[in-house]
Short mmCIF file of C-alpha atoms in Angstrom, two decimals:
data_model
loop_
_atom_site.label_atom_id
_atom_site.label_comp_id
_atom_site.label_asym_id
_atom_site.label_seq_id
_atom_site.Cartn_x
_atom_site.Cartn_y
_atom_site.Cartn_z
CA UNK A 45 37.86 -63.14 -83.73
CA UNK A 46 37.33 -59.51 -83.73
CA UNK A 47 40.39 -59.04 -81.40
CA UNK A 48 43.24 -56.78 -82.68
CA UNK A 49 46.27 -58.77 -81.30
CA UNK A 50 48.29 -56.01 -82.48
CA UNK A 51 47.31 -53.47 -80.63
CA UNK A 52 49.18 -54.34 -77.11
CA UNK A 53 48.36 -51.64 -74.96
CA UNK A 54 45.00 -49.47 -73.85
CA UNK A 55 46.46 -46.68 -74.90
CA UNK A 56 46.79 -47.73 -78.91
CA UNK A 57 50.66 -48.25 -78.53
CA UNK A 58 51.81 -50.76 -80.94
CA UNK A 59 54.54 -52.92 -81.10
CA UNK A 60 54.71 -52.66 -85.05
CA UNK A 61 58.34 -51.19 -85.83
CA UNK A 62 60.15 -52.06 -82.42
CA UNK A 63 63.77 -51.76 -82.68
CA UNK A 64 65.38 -55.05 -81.75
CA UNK A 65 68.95 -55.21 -79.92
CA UNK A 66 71.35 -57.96 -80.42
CA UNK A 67 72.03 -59.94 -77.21
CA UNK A 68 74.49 -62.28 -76.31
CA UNK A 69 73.19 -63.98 -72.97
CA UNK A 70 69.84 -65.03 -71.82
CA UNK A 71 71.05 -63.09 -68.45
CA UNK A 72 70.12 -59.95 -70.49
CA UNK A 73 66.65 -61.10 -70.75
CA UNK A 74 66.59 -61.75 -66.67
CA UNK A 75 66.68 -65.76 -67.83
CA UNK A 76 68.00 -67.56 -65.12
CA UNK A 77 69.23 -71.23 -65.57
CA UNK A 78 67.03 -74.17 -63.70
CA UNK A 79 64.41 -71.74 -64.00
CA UNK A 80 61.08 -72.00 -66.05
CA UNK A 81 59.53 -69.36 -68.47
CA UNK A 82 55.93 -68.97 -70.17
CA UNK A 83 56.84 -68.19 -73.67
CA UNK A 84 55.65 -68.63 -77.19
CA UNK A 85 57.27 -71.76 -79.42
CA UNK A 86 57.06 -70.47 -82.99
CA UNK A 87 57.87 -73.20 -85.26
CA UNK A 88 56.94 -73.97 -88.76
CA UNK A 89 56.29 -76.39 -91.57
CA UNK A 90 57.69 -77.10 -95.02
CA UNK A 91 55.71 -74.63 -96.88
CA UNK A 92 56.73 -71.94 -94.23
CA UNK A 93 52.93 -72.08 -92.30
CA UNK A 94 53.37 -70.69 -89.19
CA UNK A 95 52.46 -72.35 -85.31
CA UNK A 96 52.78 -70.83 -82.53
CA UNK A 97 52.28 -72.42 -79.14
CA UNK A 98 52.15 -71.45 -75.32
CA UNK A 99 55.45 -73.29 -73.88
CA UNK A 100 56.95 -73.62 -70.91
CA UNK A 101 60.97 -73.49 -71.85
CA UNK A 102 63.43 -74.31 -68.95
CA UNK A 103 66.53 -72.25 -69.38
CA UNK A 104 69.54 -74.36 -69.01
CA UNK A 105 72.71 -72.14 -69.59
CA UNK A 106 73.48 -68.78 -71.01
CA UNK A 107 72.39 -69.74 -74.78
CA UNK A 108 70.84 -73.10 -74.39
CA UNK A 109 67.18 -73.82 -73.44
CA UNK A 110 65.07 -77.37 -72.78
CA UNK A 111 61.27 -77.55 -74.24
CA UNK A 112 59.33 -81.08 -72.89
CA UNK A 113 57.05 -81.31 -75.85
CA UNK A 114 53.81 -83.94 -76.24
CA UNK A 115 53.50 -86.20 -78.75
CA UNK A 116 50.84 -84.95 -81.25
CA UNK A 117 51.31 -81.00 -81.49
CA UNK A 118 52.44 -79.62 -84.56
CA UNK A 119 55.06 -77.87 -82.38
CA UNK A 120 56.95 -81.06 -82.06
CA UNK A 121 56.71 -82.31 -85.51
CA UNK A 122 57.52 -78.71 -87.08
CA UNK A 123 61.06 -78.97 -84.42
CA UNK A 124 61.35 -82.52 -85.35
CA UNK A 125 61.45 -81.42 -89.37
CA UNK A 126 63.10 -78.47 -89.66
CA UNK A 127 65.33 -78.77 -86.00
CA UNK A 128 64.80 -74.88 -85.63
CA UNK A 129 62.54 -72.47 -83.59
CA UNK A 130 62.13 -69.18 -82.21
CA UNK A 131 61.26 -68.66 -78.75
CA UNK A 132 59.13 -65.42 -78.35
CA UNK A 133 58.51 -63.21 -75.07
CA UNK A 134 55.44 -61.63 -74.34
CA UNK A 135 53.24 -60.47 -71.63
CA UNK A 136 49.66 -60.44 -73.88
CA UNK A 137 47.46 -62.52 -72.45
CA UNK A 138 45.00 -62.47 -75.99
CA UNK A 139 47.94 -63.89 -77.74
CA UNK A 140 48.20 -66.79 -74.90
CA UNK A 141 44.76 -67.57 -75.31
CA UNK A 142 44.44 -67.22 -79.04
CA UNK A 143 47.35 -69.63 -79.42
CA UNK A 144 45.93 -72.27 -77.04
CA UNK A 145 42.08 -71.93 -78.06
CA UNK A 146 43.08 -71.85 -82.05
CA UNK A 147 45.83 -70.84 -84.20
CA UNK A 148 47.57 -67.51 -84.77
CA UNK A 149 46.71 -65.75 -88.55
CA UNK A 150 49.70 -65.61 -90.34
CA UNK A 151 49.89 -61.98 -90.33
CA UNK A 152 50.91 -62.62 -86.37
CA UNK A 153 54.26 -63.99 -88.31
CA UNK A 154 57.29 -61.83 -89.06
CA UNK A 155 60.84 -63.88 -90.19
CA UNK A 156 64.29 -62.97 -89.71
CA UNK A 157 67.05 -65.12 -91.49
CA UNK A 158 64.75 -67.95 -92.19
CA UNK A 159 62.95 -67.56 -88.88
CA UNK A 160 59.37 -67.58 -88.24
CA UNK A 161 58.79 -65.71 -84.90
CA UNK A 162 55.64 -63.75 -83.39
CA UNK A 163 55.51 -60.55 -84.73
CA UNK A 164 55.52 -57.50 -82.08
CA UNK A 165 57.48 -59.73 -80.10
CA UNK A 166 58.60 -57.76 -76.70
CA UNK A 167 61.90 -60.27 -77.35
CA UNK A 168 62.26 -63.32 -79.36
CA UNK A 169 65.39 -65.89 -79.75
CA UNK A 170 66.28 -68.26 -82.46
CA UNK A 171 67.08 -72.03 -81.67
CA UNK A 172 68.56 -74.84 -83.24
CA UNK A 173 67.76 -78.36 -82.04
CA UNK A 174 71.29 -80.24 -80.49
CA UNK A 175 69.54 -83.10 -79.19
CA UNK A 176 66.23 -84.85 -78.73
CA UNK A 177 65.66 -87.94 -76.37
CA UNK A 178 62.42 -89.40 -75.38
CA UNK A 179 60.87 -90.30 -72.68
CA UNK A 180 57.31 -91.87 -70.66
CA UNK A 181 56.13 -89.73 -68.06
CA UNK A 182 54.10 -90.93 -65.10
CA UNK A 183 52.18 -88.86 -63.63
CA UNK A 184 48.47 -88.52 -62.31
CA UNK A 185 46.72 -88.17 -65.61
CA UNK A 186 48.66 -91.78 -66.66
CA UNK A 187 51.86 -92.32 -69.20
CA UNK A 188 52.78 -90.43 -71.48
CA UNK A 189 55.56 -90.46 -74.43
CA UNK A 190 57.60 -86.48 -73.74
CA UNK A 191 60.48 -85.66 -76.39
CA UNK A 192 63.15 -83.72 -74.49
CA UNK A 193 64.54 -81.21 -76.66
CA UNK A 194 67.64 -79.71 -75.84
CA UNK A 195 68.62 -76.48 -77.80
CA UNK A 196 71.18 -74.10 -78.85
CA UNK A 197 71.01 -70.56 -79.03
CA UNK A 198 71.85 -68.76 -82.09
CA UNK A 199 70.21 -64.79 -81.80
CA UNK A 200 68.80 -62.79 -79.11
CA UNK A 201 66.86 -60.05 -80.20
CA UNK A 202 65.55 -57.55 -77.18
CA UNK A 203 62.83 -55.07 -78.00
CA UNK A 204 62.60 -51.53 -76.86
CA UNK A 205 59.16 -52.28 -74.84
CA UNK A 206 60.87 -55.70 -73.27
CA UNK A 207 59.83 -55.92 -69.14
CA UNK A 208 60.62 -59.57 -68.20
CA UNK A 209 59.72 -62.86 -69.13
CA UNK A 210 56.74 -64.71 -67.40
CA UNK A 211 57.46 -66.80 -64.42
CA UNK A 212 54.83 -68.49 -62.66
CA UNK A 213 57.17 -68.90 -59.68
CA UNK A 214 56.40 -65.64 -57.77
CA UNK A 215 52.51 -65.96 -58.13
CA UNK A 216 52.44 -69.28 -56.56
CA UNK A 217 54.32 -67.41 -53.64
CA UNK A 218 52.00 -64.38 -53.75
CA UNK A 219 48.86 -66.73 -54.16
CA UNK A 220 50.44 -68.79 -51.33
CA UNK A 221 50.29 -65.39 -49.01
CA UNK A 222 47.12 -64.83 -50.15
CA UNK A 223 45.88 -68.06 -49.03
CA UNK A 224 47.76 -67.87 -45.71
CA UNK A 225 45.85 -64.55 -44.60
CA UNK A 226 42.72 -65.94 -45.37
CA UNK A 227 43.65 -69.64 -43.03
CA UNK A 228 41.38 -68.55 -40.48
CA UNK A 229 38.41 -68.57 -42.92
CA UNK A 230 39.06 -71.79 -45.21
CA UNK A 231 38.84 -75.19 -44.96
CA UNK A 232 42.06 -76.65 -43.75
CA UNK A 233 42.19 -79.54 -46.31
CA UNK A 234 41.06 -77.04 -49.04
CA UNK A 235 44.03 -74.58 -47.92
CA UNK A 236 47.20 -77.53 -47.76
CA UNK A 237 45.79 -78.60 -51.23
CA UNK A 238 45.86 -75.30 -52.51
CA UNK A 239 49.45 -74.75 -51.33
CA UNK A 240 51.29 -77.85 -51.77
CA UNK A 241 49.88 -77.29 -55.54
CA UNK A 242 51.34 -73.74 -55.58
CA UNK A 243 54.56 -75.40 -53.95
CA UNK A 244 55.00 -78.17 -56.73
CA UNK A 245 54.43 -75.07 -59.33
CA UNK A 246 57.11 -73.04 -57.30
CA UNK A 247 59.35 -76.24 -57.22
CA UNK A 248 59.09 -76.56 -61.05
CA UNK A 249 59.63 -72.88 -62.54
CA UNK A 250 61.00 -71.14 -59.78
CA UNK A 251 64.25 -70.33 -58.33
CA UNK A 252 66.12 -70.38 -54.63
CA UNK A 253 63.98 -67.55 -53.24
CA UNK A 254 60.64 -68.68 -54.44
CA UNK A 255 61.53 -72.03 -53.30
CA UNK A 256 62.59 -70.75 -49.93
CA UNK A 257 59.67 -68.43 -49.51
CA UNK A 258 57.27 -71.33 -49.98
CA UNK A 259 59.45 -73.63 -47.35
CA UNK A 260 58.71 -70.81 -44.90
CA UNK A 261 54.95 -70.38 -45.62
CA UNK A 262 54.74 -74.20 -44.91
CA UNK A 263 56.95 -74.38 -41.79
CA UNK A 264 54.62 -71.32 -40.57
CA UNK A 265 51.39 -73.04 -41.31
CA UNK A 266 52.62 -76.64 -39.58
CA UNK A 267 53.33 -74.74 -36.66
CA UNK A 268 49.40 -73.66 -36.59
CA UNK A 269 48.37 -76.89 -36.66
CA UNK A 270 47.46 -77.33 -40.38
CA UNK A 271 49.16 -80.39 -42.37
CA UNK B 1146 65.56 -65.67 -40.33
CA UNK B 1147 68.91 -66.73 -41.91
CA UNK B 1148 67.89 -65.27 -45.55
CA UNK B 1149 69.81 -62.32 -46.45
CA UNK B 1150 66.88 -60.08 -48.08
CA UNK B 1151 68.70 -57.69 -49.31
CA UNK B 1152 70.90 -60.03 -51.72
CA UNK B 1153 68.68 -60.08 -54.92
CA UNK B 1154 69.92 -62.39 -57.01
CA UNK B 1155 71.71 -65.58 -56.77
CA UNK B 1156 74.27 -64.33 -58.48
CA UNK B 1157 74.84 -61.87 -55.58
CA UNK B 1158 73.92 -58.52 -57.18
CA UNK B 1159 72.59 -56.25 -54.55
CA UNK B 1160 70.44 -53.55 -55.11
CA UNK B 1161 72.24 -50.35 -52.03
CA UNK B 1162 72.92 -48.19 -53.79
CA UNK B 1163 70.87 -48.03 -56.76
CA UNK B 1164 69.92 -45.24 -58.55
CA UNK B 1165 66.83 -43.79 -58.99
CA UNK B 1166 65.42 -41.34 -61.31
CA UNK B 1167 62.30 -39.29 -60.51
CA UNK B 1168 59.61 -39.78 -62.54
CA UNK B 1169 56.27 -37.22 -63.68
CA UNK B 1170 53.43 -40.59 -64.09
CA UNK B 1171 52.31 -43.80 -62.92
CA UNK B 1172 52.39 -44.59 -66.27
CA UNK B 1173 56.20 -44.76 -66.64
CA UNK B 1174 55.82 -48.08 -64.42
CA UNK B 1175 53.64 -49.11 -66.91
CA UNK B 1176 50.81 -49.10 -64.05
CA UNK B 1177 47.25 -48.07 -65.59
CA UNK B 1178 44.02 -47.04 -64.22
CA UNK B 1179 42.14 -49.45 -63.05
CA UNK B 1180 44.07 -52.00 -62.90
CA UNK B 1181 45.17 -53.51 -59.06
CA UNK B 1182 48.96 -54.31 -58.33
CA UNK B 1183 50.63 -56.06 -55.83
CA UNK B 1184 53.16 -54.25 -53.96
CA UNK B 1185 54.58 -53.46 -50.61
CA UNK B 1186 52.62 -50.23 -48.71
CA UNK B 1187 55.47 -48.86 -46.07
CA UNK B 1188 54.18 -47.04 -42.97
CA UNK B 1189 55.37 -46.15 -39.92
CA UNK B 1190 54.41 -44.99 -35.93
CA UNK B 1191 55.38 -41.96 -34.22
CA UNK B 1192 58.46 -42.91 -33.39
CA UNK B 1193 59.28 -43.54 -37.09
CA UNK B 1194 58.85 -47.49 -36.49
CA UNK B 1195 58.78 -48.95 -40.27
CA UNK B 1196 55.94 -51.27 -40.81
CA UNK B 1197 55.52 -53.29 -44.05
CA UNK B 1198 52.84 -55.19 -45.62
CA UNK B 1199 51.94 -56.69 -49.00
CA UNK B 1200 49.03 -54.60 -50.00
CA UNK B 1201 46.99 -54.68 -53.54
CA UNK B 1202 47.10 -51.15 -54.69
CA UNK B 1203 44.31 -49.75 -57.02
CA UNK B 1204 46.07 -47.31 -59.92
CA UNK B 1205 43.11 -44.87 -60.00
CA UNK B 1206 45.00 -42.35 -62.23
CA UNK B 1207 48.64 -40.75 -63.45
CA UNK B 1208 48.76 -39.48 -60.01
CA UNK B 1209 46.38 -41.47 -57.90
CA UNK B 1210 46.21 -44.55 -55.93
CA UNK B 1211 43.05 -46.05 -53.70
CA UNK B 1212 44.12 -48.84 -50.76
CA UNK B 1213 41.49 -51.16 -49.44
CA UNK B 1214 42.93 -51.61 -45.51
CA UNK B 1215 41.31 -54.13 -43.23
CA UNK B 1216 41.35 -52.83 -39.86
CA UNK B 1217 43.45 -54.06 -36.54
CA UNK B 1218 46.35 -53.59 -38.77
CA UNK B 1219 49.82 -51.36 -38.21
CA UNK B 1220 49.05 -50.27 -42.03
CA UNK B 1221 45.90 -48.82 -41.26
CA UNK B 1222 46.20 -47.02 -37.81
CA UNK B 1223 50.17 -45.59 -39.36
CA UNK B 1224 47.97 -44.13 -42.36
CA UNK B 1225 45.21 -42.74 -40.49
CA UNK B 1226 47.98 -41.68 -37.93
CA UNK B 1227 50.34 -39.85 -40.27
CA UNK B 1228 48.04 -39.60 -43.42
CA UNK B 1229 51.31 -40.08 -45.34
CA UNK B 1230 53.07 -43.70 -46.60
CA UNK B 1231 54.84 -45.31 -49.45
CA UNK B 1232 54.26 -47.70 -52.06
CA UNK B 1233 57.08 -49.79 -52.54
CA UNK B 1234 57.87 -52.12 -55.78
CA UNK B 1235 60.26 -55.60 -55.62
CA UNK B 1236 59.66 -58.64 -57.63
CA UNK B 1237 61.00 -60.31 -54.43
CA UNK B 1238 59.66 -63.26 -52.77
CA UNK B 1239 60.85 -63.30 -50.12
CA UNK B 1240 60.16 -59.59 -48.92
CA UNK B 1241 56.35 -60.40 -49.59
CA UNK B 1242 56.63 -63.49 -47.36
CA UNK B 1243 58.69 -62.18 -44.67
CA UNK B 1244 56.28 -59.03 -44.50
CA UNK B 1245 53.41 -61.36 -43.99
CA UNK B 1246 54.97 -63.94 -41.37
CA UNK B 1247 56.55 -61.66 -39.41
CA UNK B 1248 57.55 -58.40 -39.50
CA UNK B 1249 60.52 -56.75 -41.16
CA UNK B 1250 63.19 -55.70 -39.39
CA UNK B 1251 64.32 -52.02 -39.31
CA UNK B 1252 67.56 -52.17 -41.38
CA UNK B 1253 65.31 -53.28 -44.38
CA UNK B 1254 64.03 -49.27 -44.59
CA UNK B 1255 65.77 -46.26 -45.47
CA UNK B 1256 64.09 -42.72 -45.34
CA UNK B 1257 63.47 -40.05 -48.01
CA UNK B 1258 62.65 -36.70 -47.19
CA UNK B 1259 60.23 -37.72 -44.08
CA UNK B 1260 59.19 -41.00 -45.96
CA UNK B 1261 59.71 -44.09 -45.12
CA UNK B 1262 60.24 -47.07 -47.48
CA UNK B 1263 61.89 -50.29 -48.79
CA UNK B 1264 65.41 -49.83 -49.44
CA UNK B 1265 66.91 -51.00 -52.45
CA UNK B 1266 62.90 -51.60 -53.66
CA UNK B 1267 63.13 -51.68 -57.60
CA UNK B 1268 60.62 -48.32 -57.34
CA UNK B 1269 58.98 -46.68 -54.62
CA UNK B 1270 56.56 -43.41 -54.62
CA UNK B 1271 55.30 -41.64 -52.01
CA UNK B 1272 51.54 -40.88 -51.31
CA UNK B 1273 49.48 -38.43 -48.90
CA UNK B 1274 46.08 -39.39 -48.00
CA UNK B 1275 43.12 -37.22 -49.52
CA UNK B 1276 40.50 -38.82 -48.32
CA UNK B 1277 39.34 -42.07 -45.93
CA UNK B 1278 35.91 -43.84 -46.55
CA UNK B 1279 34.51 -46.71 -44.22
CA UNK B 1280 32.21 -49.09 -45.50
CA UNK B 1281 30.88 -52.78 -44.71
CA UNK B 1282 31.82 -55.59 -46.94
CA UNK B 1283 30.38 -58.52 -47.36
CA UNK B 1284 31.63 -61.63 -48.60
CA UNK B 1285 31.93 -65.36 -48.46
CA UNK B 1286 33.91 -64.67 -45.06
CA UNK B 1287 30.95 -62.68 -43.14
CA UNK B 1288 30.87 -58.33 -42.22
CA UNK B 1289 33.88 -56.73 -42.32
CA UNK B 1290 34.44 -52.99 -42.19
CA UNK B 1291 37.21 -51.56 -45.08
CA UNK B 1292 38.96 -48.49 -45.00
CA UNK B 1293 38.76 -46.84 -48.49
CA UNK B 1294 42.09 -44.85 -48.61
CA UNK B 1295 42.40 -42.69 -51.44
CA UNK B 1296 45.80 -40.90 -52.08
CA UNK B 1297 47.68 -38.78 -54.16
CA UNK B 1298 51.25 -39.22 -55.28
CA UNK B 1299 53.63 -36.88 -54.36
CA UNK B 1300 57.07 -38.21 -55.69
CA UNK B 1301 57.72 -40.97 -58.00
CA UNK B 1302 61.14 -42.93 -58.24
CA UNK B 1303 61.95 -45.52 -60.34
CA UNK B 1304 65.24 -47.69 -59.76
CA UNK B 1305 67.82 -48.84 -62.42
CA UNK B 1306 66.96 -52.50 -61.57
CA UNK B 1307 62.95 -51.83 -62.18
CA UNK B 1308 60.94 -54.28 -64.30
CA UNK B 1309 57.29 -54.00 -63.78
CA UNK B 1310 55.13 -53.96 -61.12
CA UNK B 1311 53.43 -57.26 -60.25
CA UNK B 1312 49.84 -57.53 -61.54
CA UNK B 1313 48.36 -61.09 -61.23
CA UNK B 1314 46.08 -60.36 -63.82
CA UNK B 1315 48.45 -62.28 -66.65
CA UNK B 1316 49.11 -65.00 -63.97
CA UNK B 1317 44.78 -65.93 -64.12
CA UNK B 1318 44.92 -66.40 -67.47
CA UNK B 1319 48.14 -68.70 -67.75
CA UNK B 1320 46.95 -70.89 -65.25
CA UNK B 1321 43.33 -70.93 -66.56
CA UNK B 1322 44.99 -72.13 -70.24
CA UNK B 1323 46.82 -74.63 -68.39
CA UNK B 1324 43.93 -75.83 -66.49
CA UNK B 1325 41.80 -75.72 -70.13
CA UNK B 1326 44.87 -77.95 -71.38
CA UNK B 1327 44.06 -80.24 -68.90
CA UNK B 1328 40.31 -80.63 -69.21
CA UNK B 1329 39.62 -83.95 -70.26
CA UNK B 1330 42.09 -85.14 -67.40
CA UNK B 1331 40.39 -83.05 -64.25
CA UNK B 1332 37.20 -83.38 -62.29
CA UNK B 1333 35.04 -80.89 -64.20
CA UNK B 1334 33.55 -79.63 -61.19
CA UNK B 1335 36.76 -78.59 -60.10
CA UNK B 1336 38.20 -77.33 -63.27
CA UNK B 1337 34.83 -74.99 -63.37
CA UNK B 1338 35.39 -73.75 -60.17
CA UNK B 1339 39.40 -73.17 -60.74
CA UNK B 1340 38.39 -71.25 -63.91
CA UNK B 1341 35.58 -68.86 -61.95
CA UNK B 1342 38.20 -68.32 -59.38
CA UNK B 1343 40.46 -66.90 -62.14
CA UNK B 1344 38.25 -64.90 -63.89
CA UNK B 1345 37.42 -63.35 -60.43
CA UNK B 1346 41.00 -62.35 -59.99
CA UNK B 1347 41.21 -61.31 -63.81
CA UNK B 1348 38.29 -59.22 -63.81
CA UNK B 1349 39.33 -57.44 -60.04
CA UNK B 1350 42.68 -57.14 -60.76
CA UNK B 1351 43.19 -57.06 -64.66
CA UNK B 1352 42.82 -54.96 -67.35
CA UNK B 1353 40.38 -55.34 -70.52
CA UNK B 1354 43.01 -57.64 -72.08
CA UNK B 1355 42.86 -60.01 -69.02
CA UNK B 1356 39.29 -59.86 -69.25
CA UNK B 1357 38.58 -60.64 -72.66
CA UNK B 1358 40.71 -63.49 -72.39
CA UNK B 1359 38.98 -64.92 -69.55
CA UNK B 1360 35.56 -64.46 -71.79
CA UNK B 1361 37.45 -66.88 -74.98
CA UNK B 1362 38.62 -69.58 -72.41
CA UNK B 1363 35.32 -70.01 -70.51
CA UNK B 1364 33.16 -69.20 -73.78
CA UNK B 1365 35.30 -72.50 -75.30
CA UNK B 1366 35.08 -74.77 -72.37
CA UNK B 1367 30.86 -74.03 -72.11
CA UNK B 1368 30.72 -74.61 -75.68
CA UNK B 1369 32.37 -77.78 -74.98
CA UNK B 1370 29.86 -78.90 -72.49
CA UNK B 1371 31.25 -77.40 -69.04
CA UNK B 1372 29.88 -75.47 -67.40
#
C-alpha cells in the first residue's frame, strides 16, 4: 500500500537488527495481571503463512495470558491447529491498521524456534495453548460463540527500543477529564454516555487506579447534578 | 482523598527517591516536533504555592515547547507571573484526575533549583517563557481568548522509572479500528461521527503515522458505503 511498515520512526530509525533480551516475567514488560493489553496475535497455518491480528490479551499471571477469540478469524483456527502463538508489542499505529483493514506481507514475518512473530517487534512472547473452553456471549450486538484461550508462556524477548505495552485504560481516564472540563458546554446525556462508555473500557483493561480515577470523575459529576 | 498518590504501583513501588539523569533533547523522551502530549504543567504564586494542571503540551523542537492556556486559570496568571514553570511526566491516573477535581496538595511537589514540580514524576523539565501571544478562538463552544505560550527548555531530567510520555494520538486510532470492527453492529451515523472525532484528535495531536492511519480506516469504511 505504498506504506513502509518498517520504517517506525520520522526520523528513518528502524527496528531491523534490534537486539532482543531474554525475560523471565511479564512484570519486566510493565504487564500487570487482571489487566488488558493491545497487542498483535501472530499465529500461523500449516504451510507456515503468516496472520497477524490486533488482540486484546488479558494478562493473567507472570507467564500466562487469556485471548477471547471470535469464531471465524484465522487467528482462532491457526491457535486451534497448531496450539502456539506469539504475542507481539508495538506502538505503530500503520501496523494496527494494516492488520485490521487487510493482511500483513509476509516479509512483516521473522521466526524464532518455530515461531512466527512480527518482525521489528518492540517485544514479542511465545505461547503455547493449556486450555480452550467456549462460551456464548450476550451482549448488545446479540450472542455470540467466544473460545477462551488460556496460555502458557514459554519466551520473552524485550527489544532495545521497548516503551510499554498499549493500555487503553489511562485514555479512557484522560478522555474522561477531557470531557469533564468541557461539562459546561455539552449536552448532559451526550456527556454520561460518553463516560460511562469510557468507564466500562476502564473497567475492562484497566487496573485499581484507573478504576478509581474514573469512580471519582463520576462521584464529582453526580454531585453537579448530571446522572 | 484517601488515595495515596504517591504509591505507584499496586505492588507498592514508590517512586522518592528516584534518580534522574539530565538529559541534552526532547528527543530522548521520544517527544517529536509537532506532535502534542499530555502531561502535567507545574506552576506556582509568589509565595511559591504549587499549582498543577493537566495541560497538552506542543513539542515545537529539541528544545522548545508552545502551551495553549485558557485564561481565569492559576496556570496562566503563575506563567505570566513568574515567566518560568515545569512540565511534568507520570503515566498516573490518578494525578491527572486529582489535578483536575481539585487541587493538589503541597506535599505532592518538591523544588529544583527555583523550580517547582511533581515529585517522584517519571520526567520533568523545566521551561522559561520567550514569548506570550493572545488570540481569539473560535469553536463549537463560542469566543474564547488563548494564551499562546511559547518556551524554551532549560533543564531536562528523565527518571529511572520513565516510559514515554502520553500522546493520545495511538489511542484514536485503536479505538477507531475497534469502532471499524464493529460497523455492521453500530448506528452508522454514530460510528461516522466517532471516527471524525478521532481523526480530529489524530491529526491535532499525532504524528504522520497517526495520520495516515486515520486516512486507510476512513478511506475503507467510505469505500464501503459510509460516509
Amino acid at each position: 500500500m505504498g506504506i513502509d511498515l518498517k520504517r517506525k520512526h520520522e526520523d528513518g530509525v528502524s527496528s531491523e537488527g534490534t537486539g532482543y533480551t531474554a525475560e523471565s516475567s511479564l512484570r519486566v514488560l510493565d504487564m500487570v495481571p487482571g489487566q488488558l493489553y493491545e497487542t498483535i496475535v501472530v499465529s500461523w497455518d500449516e504451510s507456515m503463512g503468516g496472520n497477524a491480528a490486533p488482540i486484546g490479551v488479558l494478562c493473567t499471571g507472570e507467564r500466562s495470558v487469556t485471548l477471547y477469540l471470535y469464531p471465524g478469524t484465522h487467528t482462532l483456527e491457526n491457535i486451534l491447529g497448531n496450539r502456539i502463538f506469539t504475542v507481539n508489542v508495538t506502538l505503530d499505529p500503520l501496523i494496527f491498521t494494516e492488520a485490521t483493514l487487510g493482511e500483513l506481507g509476509h516479509e512483516m514475518f521473522s521466526s524464532h524456534r518455530g515461531y512466527l512473530h512480527l518482525r521489528g517487534a518492540d517485544a514479542f512472547f511465545t505461547a503455547e495453548v493449556e486450555s480452550v473452553k467456549k462460551v456464548v456471549r450476550t451482549d448488545s450486538y446479540g450472542e455470540t460463540e467466544i473460545h477462551i484461550v488460556n496460555a502458557g508462556i514459554k519466551e520473552i524477548l524485550r527489544g532495545e527500543d521497548f516503551r510499554m505495552v498499549l493500555n487503553r485504560g489511562i485514555y479512557a481516564v484522560i478522555e474522561s477529564l477531557i470531557n469533564y472540563t468541557r461539562a459546561g458546554f455539552m449536552d448532559p446525556h451526550d456527556l454520561m454516555d460518553r463516560i460511562r462508555e469510557m468507564n466500562r473500557v476502564a473497567r475492562k483493561v484497566g487496573g485499581p487506579r484507573e478504576r478509581e480515577a474514573m469512580k471519582m470523575i463520576i462521584r464529582e459529576l453526580e454531585s453537579k447534578g448530571f446522572k
